[in-house]
XYZ file of C-alpha atoms in Angstrom:
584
model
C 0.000 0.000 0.000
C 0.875 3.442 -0.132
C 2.933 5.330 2.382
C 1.120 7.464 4.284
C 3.408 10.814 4.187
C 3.085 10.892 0.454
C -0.695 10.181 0.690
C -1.079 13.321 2.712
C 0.545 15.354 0.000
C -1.607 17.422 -2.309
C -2.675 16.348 -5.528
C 0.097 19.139 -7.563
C 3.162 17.720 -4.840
C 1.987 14.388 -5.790
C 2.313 14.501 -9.424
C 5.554 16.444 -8.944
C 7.268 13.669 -6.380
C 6.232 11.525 -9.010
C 7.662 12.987 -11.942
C 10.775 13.375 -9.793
C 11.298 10.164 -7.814
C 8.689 7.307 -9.641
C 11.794 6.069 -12.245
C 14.089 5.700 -8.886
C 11.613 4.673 -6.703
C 10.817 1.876 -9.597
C 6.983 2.766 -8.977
C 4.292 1.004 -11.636
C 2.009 3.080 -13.499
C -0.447 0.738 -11.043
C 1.199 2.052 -8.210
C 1.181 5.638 -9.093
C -2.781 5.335 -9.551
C -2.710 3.924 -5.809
C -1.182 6.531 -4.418
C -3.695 8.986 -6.198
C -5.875 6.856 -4.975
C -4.561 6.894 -1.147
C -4.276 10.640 -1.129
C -7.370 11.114 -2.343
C -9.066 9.506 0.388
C -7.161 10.473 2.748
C -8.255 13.820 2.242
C -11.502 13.332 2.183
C -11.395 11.643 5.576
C -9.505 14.755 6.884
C -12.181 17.100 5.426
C -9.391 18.993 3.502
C -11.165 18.321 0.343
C -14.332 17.432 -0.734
C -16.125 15.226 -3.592
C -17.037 17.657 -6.450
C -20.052 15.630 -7.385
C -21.381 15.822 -3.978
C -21.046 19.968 -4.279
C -23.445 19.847 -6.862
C -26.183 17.139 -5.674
C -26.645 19.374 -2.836
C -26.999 22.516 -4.885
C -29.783 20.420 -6.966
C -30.988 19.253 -3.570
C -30.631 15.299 -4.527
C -29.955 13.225 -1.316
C -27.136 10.698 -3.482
C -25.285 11.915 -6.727
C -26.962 11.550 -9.700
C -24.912 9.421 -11.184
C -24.592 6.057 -9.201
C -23.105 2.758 -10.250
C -22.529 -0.257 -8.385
C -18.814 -1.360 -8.249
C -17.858 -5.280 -8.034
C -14.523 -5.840 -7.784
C -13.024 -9.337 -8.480
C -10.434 -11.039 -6.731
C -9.141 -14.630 -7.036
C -6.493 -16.170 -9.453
C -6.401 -15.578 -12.730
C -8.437 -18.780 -13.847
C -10.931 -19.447 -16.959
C -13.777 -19.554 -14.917
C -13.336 -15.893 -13.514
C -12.537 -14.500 -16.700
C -15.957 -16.067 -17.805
C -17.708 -14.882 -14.998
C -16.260 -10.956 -15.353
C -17.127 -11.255 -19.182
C -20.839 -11.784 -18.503
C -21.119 -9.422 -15.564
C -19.405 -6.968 -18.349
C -21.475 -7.806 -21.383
C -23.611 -10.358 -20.820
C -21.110 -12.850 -22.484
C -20.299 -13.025 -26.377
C -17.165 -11.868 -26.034
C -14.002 -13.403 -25.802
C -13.130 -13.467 -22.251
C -9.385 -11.849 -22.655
C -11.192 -8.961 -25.333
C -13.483 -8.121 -22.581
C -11.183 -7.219 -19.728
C -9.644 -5.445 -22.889
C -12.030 -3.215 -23.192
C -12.057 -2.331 -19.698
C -14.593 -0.276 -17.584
C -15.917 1.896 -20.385
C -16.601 5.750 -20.681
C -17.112 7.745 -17.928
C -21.084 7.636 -16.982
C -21.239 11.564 -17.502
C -19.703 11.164 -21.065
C -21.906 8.644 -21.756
C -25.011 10.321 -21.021
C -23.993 13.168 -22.812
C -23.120 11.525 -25.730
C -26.527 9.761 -25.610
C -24.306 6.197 -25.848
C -23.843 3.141 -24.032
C -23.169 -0.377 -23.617
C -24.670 -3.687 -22.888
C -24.270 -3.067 -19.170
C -26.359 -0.044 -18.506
C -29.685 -0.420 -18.062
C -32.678 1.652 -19.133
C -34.499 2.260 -15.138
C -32.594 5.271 -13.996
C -33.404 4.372 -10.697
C -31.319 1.239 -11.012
C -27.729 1.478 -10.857
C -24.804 0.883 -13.482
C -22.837 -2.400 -13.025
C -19.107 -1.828 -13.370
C -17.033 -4.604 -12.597
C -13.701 -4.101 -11.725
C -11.157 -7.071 -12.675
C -7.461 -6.214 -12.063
C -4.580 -8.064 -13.387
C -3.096 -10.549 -10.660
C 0.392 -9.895 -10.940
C 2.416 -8.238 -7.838
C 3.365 -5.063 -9.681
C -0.201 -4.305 -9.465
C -0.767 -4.935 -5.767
C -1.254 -1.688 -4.264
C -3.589 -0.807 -6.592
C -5.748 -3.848 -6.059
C -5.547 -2.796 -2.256
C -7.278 0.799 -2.716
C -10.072 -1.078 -5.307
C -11.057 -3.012 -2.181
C -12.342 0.017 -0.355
C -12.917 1.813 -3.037
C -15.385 -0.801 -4.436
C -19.097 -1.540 -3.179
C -18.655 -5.244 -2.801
C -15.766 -7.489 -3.298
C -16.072 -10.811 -4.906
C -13.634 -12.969 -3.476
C -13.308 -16.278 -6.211
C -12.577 -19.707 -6.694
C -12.695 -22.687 -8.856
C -15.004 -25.585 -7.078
C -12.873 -27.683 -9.754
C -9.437 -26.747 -8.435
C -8.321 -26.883 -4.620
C -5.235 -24.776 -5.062
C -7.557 -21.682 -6.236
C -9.508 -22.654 -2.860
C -6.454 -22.736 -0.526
C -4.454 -19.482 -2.552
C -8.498 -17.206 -1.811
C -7.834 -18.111 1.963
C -4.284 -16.817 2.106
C -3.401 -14.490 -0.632
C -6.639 -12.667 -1.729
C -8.158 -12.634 1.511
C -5.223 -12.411 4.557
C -2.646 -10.372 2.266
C -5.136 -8.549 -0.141
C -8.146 -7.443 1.579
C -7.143 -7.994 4.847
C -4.300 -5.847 4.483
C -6.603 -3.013 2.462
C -8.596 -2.937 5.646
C -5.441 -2.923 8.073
C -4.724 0.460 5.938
C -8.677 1.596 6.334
C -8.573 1.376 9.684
C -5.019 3.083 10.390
C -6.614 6.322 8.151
C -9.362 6.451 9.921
C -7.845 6.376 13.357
C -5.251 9.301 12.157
C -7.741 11.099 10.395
C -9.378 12.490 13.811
C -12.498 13.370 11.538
C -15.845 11.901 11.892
C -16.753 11.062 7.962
C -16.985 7.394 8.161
C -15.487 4.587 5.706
C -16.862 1.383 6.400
C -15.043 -2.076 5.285
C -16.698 -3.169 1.978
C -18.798 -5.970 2.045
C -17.583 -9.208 0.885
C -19.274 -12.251 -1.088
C -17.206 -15.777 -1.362
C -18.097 -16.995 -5.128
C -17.461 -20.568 -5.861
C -17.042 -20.956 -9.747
C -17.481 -23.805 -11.984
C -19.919 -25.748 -9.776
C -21.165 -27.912 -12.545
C -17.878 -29.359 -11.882
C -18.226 -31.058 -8.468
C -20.145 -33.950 -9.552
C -17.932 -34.613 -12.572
C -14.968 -35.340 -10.700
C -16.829 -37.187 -8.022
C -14.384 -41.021 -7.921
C -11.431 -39.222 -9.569
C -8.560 -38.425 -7.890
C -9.122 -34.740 -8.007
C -10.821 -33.712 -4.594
C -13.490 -30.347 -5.463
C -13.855 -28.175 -2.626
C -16.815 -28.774 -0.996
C -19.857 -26.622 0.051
C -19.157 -26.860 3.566
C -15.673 -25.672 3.724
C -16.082 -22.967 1.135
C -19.071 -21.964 3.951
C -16.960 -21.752 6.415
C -13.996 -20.335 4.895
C -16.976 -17.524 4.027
C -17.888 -17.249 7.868
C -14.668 -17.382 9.062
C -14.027 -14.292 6.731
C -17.074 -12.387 7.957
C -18.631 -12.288 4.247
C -21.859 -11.658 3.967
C -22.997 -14.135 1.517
C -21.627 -17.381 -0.642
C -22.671 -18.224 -3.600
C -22.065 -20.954 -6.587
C -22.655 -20.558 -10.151
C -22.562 -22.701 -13.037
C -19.777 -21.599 -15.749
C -20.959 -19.313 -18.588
C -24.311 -19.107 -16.926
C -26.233 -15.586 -17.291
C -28.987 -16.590 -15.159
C -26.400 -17.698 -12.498
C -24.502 -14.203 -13.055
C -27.873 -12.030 -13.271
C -28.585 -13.499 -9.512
C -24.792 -12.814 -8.207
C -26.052 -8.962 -9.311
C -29.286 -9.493 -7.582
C -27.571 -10.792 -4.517
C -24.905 -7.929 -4.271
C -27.182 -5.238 -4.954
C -29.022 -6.721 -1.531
C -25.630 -6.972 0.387
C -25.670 -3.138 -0.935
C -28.145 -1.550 -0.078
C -28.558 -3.522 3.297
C -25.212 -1.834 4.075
C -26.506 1.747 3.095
C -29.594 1.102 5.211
C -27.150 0.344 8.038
C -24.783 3.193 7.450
C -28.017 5.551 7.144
C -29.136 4.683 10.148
C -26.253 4.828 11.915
C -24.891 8.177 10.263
C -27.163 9.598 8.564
C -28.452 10.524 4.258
C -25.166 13.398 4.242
C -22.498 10.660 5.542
C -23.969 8.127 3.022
C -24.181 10.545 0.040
C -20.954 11.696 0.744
C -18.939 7.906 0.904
C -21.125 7.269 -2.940
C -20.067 10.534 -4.126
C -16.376 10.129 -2.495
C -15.816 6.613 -4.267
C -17.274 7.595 -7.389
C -14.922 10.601 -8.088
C -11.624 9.167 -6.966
C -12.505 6.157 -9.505
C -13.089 8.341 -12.289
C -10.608 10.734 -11.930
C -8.137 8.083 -10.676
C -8.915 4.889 -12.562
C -9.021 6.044 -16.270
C -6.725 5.636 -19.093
C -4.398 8.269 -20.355
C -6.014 10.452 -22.957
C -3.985 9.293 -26.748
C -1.359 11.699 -28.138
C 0.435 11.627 -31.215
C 1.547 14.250 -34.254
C 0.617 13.946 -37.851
C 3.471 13.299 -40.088
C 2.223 14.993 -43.539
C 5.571 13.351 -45.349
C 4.675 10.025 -44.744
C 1.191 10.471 -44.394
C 0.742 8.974 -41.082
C -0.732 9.160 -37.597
C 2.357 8.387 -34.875
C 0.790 7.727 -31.659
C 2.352 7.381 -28.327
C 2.319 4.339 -27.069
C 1.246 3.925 -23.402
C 2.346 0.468 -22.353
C -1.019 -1.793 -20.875
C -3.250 0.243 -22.705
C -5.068 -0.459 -26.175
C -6.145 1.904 -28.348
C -9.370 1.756 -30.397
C -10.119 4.321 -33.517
C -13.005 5.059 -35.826
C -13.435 6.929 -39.063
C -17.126 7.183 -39.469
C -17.588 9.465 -37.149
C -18.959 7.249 -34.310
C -17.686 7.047 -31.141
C -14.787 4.348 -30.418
C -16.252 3.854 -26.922
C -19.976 2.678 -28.248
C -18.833 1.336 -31.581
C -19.437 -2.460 -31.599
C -16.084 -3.207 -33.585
C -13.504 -0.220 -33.530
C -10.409 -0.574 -35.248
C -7.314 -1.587 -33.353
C -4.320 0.748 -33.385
C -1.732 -0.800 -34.374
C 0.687 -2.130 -31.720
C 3.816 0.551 -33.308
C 1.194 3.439 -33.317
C 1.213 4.255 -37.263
C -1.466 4.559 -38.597
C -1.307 5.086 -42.298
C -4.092 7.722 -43.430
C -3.806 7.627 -47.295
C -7.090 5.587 -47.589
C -9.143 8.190 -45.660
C -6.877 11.827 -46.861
C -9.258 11.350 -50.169
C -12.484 12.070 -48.021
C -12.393 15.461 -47.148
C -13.717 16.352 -43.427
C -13.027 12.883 -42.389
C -12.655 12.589 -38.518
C -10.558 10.022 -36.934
C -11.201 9.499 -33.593
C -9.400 7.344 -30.526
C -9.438 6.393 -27.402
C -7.098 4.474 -24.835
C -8.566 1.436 -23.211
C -7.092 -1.019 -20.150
C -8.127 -3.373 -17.772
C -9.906 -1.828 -14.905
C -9.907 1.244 -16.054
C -12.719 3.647 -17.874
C -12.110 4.526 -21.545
C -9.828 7.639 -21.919
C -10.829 10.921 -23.431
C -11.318 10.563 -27.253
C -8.483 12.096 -29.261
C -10.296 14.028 -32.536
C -7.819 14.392 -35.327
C -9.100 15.404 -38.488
C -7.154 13.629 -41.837
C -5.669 16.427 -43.457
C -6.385 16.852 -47.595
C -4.038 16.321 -50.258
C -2.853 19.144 -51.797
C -2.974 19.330 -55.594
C 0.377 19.031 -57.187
C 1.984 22.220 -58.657
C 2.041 22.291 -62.626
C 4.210 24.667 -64.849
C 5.576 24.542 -68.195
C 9.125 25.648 -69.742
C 9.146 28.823 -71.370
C 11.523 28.581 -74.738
C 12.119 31.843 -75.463
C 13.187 32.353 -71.707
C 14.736 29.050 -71.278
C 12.962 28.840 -67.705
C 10.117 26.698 -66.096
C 7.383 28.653 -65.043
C 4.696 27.575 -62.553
C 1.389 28.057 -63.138
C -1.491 29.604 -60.945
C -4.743 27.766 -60.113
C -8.075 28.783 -58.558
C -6.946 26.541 -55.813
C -4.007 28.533 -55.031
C -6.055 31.215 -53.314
C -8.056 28.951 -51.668
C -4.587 27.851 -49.365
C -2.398 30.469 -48.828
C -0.218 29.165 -47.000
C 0.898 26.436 -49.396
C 4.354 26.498 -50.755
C 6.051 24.764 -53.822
C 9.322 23.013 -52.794
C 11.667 21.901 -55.914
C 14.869 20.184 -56.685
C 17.106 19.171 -59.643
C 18.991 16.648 -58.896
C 16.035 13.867 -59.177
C 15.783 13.634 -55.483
C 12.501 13.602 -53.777
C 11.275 17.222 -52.728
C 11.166 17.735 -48.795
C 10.133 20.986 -46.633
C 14.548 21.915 -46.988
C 14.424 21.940 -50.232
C 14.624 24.840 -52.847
C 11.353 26.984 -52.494
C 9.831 28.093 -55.754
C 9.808 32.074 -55.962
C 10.294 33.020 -59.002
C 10.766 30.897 -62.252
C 13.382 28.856 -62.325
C 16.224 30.192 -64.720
C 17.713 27.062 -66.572
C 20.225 29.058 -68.889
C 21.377 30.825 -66.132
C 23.943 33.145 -68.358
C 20.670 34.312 -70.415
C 20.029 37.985 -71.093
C 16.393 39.288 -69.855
C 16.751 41.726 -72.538
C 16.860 39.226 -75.629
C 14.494 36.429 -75.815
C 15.336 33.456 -78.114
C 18.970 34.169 -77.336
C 21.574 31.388 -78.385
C 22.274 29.273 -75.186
C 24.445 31.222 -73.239
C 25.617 29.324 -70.399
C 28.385 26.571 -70.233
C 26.762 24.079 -67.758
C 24.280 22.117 -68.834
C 20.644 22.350 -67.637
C 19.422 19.528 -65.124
C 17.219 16.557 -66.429
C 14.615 16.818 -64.394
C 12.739 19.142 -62.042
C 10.701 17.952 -59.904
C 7.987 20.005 -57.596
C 5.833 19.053 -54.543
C 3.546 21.083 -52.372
C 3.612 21.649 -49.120
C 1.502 23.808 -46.030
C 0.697 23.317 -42.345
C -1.860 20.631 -41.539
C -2.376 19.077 -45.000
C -0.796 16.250 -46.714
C 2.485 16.939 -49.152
C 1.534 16.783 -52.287
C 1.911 13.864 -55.525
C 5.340 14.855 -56.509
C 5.578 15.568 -59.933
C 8.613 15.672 -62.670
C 9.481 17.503 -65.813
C 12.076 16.580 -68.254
C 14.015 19.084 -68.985
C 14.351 20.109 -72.576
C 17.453 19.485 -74.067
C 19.798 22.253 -75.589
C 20.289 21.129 -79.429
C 23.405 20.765 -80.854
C 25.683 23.357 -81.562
C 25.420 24.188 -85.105
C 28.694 22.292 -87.136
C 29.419 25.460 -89.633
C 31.751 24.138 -93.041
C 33.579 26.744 -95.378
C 34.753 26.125 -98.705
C 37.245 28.553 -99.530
C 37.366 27.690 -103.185
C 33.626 28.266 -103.804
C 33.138 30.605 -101.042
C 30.278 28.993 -99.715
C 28.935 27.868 -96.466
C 26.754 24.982 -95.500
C 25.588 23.296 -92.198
C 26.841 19.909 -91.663
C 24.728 16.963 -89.117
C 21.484 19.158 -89.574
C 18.781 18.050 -87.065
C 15.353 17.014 -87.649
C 12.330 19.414 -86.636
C 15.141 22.002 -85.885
C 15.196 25.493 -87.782
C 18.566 27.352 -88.124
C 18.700 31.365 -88.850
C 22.279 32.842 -89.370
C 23.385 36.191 -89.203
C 26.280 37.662 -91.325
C 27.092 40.945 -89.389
C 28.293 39.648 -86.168
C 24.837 39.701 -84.326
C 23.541 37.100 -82.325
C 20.579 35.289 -84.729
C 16.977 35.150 -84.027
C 14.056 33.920 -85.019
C 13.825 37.069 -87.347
C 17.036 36.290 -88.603
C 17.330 34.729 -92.504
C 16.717 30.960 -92.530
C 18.865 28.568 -93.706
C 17.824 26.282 -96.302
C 20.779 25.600 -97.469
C 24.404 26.689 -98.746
C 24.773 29.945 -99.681
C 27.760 32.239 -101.009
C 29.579 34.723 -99.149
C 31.176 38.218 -100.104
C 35.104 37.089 -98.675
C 35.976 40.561 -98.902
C 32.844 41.977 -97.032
C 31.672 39.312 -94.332
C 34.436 38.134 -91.362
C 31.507 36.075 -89.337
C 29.001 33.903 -89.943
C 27.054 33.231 -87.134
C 24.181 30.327 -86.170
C 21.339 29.441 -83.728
C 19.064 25.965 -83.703
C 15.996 26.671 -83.141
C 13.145 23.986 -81.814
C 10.026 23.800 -84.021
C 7.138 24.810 -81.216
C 4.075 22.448 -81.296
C 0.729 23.254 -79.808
C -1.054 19.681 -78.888
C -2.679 17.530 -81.389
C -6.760 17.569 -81.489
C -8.138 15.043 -79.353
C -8.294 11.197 -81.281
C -12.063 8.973 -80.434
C -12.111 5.606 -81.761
C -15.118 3.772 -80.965
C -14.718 0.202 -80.076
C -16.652 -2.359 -82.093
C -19.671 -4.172 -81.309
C -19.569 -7.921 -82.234
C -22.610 -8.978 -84.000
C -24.645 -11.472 -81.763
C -27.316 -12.145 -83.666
C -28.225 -12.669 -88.599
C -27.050 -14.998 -90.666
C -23.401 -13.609 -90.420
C -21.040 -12.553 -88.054
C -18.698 -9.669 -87.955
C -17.769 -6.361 -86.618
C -19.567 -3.460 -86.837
C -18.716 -0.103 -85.661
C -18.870 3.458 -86.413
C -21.278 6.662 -85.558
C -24.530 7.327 -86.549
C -23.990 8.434 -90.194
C -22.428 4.946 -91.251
C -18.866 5.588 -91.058
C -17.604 2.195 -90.633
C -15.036 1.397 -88.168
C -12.285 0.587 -90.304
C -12.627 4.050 -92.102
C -12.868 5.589 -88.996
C -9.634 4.591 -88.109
C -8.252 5.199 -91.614
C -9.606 8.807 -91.691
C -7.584 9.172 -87.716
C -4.711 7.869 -89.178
């Protein structure tokens, strides 16, 4: 259990000595919930605080909190037949036994209300309470914790296998002398140093006996069952106020084990009203009901977007599961959420092409209530830049779409060296100068510069809270061929050797640089020796606009005549074949 001079901390020197000490103190995330748990109600005994929920039934003048459940905690080794038993108190069975402790304790009532939601367990008589049954792990590490469920809890179920001895003789030592005994030993110590008069009875106790079908099967085998008569007495002997057996996977057997500690329950708030009064008894309900949920609830999910990869990263809390939904339901009430996956990615690129899609989590554990649900919504894809390389400039320019206005913030990111665009790369500005010795004064200018340009250029988008965009590549144009320029001195002629195809080539005669307004060549030509001392020559591409768009229609094979065949064409009788001839 907890020691007491932390538990008389307050809740911020708590969390701090945590933070500080838990790593060398080698405390368990179950034994930092104890000690929340420990403080907690050791403050309430001492009056220094009070339960927040019972603040505001008395302002609506309700004798109890509104919202009431009825806690069962479960105790005894970890055996099929309690696991059975806990999934049909849970959910009335059809689950698997390990999925149901899984899924834990469920949202917080409040929550639950307000979301107009719930579960198999609740029931539709508000004056009946909600079952929550509390089944914590068995392991050592999670000791303490089980301690502070004991008197935190309305009853305690104290179980064992009628099948197996050894669950029998482990109930009388373990779970009862150093589990609940012990819990009590602490009860009693607080309330003795609390010098306060709020009381905090011992929760009642009920001795189940599981698997009873069993006894008379292993009547003449060697295997001894325990019998009724010593589990009664063991029950006695403990002060419990009932015993009970049920049959395995029974939900009659398990709807009477409600029955029967909803009697032991309010038979002890008849008691305690009696003896203390309504205030004392609405405050213990209202006490144990806040320092469960505030206490006893898994950590709300966190986790960061990462718009490269296009993926969720969550953080990982070890013991707890995580459950998501993209429909917009609630993980908590949906009847099969997704499972985060157990390395916390969670790839969005099937849901980024719905816009407004929601994806929503929430942590679950066993014994604890759902967490807080995480609302991320899947960021869009931006559209991918385009542009188009200006000739006469010898630059790519980008072009500006409707959607550009529509996201401000989005940037265009570029490189051109064929590696993938990131958020360091080059940021688009201006166009992008590929002849980078090119005058701005004279378009269609030779190519000036003595590197050549890159192959490729590719562009992505990029802005806060939305998904990179498609990356996509240009080829670069290629710079033609340096014009080969023959003289022959005897004839005085010149001519262009290695000519290109779809290239033109203008020539100047006075030492100018050629343009497109310069003479063309078409072929050799004579030269005044004594007048001209250059010649000079530019390639220059043939510029295409796009083709007209091409339609063939795909023929219909004749099903039904004397013949068979293809037929195709349009409405006026144009035949398939000359179709295609006239495309051609």
């Amino acid at each position: 259990m907890a020691l007491h001079h932390l538990s008389d901390m307050t809740f911020e020197e708590l969390e701090h000595f945590v933070r500080t000490n838990g790593e060398s103190m080698q405390l368990s995330p179950a034994d930092v919930v104890a000690l929340h748990l420990h403080r907690q109600r050791r403050g309430y005994l001492s009056g220094r605080e009070r339960p927040l929920w019972l603040h505001d039934s008395i302002k609506r003048g309700d004798e109890r909190p509104s919202c009431h459940a009825l806690r069962l905690l479960i105790l005894g080794e970890e055996t099929d037949a309690k696991l059975g038993l806990a999934a049909l108190l849970l959910h009335g069975g059809g689950r698997p036994r390990h999925e149901t402790l899984l899924l834990g304790l469920g949202p917080v009532e409040e929550e639950e209300t307000e979301s107009g939601g719930g579960d198999g367990n609740s029931r539709g008589d508000a004056a009946l309470p909600r079952i929550e049954v509390l089944v914590p792990a068995v392991a050592d590490v999670t000791a303490s914790l089980r301690g502070e469920l004991c008197i935190a809890s309305d009853v305690v179920l104290l179980c064992f296998s009628v099948n197996e001895h050894a669950t029998f003789d482990a109930l009388r030592q373990r779970w009862w002398k150093d589990e609940v005994g012990r819990a009590f030993a602490v009860l009693a110590q607080d309330l003795a140093e609390a010098h306060h008069t709020t009381p905090w009875p011992a929760t009642p106790v009920i001795v189940v006996g599981l698997a009873a079908e069993k006894r008379q099967a292993l009547a003449g085998k060697n295997t001894i069952p325990v019998s009724h008569t010593e589990a009664v007495q063991l029950a006695q002997k403990m002060g419990a106020s009932k015993y009970m057996e049920i049959f395995s996977d029974n939900l009659h057997h398990a709807r009477s084990l409600v029955t029967q500690c909803m009697q032991v329950t309010n038979a002890f708030q008849q008691s305690l009203l009696k003896e203390v009064g309504a205030e004392a008894l609405s405050f213990l309900t209202a006490a144990k009901q806040q320092m469960l949920r505030c206490h006893l609830r898994a950590p709300k999910p966190d986790g960061e977007i990462d718009s490269q990869a296009m993926q969720l990263r969550l953080q990982m809390t070890p013991g707890i599961t995580y459950f998501m939904t993209f429909d917009g339901t609630d993980p908590r009430h949906h009847a099969s959420p997704a499972q985060v996956p157990h390395d916390g990615v969670v790839d969005l690129r099937p849901y980024s092409k719905q816009p407004g899609t929601v994806l929503r989590i929430c942590g679950m554990a066993r014994c604890a209530y759902s967490s807080i649900v995480l609302e991320i919504e899947v960021p869009s894809i931006l559209k991918p830049p385009s542009g188009y390389f200006d000739i006469a400039w010898r630059r790519f320019v980008l072009t500006k779409t409707p959607d550009d206005a529509l996201c401000a913030h989005r940037e265009v990111r570029y490189t051109l060296d064929g590696t993938q665009p990131t958020r360091a790369s080059m940021l688009y500005t201006h166009p992008i100068e590929l002849d980078v010795k090119s005058s701005a004064n004279f378009p269609w200018g030779s190519w000036r510069s003595s590197v050549t340009p890159p192959r490729v250029i590719r562009l992505a988008a990029f802005a806060e809270n939305e998904f990179t965009s498609p990356t996509v590549t240009y080829e670069v144009p290629a710079v033609l061929k340096t014009p080969q320029i023959e003289y022959s001195p005897q004839e005085s002629t010149v001519f262009l050797n290695s000519m290109q195809p779809m290239v033109e080539y203008h020539y100047t005669l006075d030492g100018t640089m050629p343009t497109l307004t310069s003479p063309l060549y078409t072929g050799p030509f004579s030269l005044a020796a004594d007048v001209t001392q250059q010649v000079r020559v530019v390639a220059f591409p043939r510029v295409f606009f796009p083709s007209r768009e091409a339609v063939f229609y795909v023929p219909k094979v004749k099903t039904s005549g004397s013949g068979s065949g293809i037929c195709g064409g349009d409405s006026n009788g144009t035949t398939a074949a000359a179709l295609l001839h006239q495309q051609n």
